[in-house]
mmCIF file of C-alpha atoms in Angstrom:
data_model
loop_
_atom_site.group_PDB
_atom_site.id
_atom_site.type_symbol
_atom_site.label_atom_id
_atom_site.label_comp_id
_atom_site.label_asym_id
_atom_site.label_seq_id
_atom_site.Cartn_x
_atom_site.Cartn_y
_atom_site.Cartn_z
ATOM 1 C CA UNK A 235 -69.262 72.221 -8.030
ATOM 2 C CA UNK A 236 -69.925 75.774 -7.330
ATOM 3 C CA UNK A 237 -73.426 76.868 -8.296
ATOM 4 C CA UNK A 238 -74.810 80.483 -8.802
ATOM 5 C CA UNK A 239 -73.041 83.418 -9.681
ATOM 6 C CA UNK A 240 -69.251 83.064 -9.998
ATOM 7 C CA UNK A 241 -67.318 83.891 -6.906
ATOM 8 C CA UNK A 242 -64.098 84.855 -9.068
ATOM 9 C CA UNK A 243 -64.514 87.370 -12.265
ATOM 10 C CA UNK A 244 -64.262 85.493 -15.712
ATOM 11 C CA UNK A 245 -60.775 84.776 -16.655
ATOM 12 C CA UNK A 246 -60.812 86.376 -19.971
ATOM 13 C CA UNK A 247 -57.331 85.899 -20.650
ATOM 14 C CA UNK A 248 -57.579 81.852 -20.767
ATOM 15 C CA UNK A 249 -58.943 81.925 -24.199
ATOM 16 C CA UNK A 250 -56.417 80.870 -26.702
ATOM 17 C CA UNK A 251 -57.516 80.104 -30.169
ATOM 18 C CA UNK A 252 -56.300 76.585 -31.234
ATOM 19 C CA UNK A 253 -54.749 75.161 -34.378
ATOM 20 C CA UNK A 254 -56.971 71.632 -34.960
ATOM 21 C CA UNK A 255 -55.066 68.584 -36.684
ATOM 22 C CA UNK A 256 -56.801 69.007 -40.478
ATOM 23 C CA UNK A 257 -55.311 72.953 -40.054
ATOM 24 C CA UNK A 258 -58.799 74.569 -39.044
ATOM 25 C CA UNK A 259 -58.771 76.866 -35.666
ATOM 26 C CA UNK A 260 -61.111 76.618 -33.018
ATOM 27 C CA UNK A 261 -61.484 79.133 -29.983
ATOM 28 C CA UNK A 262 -60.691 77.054 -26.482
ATOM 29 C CA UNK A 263 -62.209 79.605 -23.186
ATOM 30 C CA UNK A 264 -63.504 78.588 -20.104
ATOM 31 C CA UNK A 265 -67.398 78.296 -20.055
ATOM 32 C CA UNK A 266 -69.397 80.898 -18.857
ATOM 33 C CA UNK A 267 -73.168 81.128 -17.939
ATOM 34 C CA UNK A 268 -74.493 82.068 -21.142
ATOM 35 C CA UNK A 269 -73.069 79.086 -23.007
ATOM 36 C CA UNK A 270 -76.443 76.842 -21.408
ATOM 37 C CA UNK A 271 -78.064 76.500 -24.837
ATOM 38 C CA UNK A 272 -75.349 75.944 -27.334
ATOM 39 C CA UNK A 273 -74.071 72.875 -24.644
ATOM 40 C CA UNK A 274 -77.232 71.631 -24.120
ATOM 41 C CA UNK A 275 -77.245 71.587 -28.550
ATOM 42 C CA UNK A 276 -74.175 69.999 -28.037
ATOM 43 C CA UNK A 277 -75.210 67.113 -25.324
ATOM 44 C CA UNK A 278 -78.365 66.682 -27.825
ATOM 45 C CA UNK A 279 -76.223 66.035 -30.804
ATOM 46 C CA UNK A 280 -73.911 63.371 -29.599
ATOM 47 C CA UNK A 281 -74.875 59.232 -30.304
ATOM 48 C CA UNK A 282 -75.994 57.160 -27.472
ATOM 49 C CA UNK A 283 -72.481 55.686 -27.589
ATOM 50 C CA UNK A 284 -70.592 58.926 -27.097
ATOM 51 C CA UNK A 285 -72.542 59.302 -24.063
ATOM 52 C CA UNK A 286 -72.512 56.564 -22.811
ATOM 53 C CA UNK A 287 -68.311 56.939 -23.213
ATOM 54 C CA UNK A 288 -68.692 59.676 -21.359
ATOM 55 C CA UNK A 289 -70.610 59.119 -18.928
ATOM 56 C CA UNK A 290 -70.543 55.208 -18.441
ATOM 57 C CA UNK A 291 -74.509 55.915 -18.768
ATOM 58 C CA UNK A 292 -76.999 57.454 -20.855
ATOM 59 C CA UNK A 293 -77.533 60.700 -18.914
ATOM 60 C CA UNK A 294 -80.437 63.083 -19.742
ATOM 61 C CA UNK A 295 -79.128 66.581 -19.941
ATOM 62 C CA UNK A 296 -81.607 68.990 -20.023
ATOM 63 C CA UNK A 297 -81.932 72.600 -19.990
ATOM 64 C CA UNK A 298 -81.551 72.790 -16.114
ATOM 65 C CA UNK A 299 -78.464 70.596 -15.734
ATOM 66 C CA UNK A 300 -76.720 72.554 -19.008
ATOM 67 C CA UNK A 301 -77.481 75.531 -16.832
ATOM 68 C CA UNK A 302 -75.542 74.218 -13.831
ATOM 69 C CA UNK A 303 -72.667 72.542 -15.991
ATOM 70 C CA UNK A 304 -72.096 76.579 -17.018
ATOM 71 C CA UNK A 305 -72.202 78.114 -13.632
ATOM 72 C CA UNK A 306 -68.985 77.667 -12.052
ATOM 73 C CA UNK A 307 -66.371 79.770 -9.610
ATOM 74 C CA UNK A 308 -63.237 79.388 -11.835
ATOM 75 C CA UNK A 309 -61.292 78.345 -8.861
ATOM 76 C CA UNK A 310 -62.431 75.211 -7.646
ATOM 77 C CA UNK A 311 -63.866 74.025 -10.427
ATOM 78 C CA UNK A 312 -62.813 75.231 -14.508
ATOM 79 C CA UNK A 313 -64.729 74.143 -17.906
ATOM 80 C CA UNK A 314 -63.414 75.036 -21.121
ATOM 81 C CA UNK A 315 -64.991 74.804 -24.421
ATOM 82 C CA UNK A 316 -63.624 74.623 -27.520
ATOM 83 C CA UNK A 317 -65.873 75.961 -29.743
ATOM 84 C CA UNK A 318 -66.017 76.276 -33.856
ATOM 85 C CA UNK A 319 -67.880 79.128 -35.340
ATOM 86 C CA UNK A 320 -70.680 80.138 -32.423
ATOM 87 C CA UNK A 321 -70.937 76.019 -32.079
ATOM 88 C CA UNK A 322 -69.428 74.537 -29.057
ATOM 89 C CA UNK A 323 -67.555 70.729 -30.328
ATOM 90 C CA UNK A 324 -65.831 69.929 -26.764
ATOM 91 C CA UNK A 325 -66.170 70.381 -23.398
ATOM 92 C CA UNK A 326 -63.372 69.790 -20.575
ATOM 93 C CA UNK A 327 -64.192 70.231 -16.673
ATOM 94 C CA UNK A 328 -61.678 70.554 -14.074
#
């Protein structure tokens, strides 16, 4: 995984706002650099056992690794979020 500034420019245009199963949208965009503290929420707010289905461990995310789960090149490696409101419910890495 790339780390450090992005070598390709944000691809904008992957953002696609999604139509959820009870009929609510949610906004689905790759991740970008800023998006550190509302994962790191996210990380925080999932059970022990959603981790650990995860993961297959009980990982401690902290500010630092949220911060390098956000900085990628968008060519090698892709994260999306799919986020309600400002709050980020899903993340997907490629």
């Amino acid at each position: 995984m790339t780390r450090g500034a992005p070598e390709h420019p944000y691809p904008a245009h992957e953002a696609r706002d999604v139509v959820l199963r009870s009929g609510a949208t949610a906004r689905l965009r790759p991740i970008r650099p800023d998006d550190a503290p509302a994962l790191l929420r996210f990380y925080q707010s999932l059970s022990p056992d959603s981790l650990y289905f995860r993961f297959f461990s009980l990982p401690h995310v902290d500010a630092d690794k949220a911060d390098g789960f956000c900085r990628i090149d968008y060519d090698d490696v892709m994260a999306l979020v799919c986020e309600t409101g400002e709050r980020i419910v899903a993340i997907a890495q490629y």
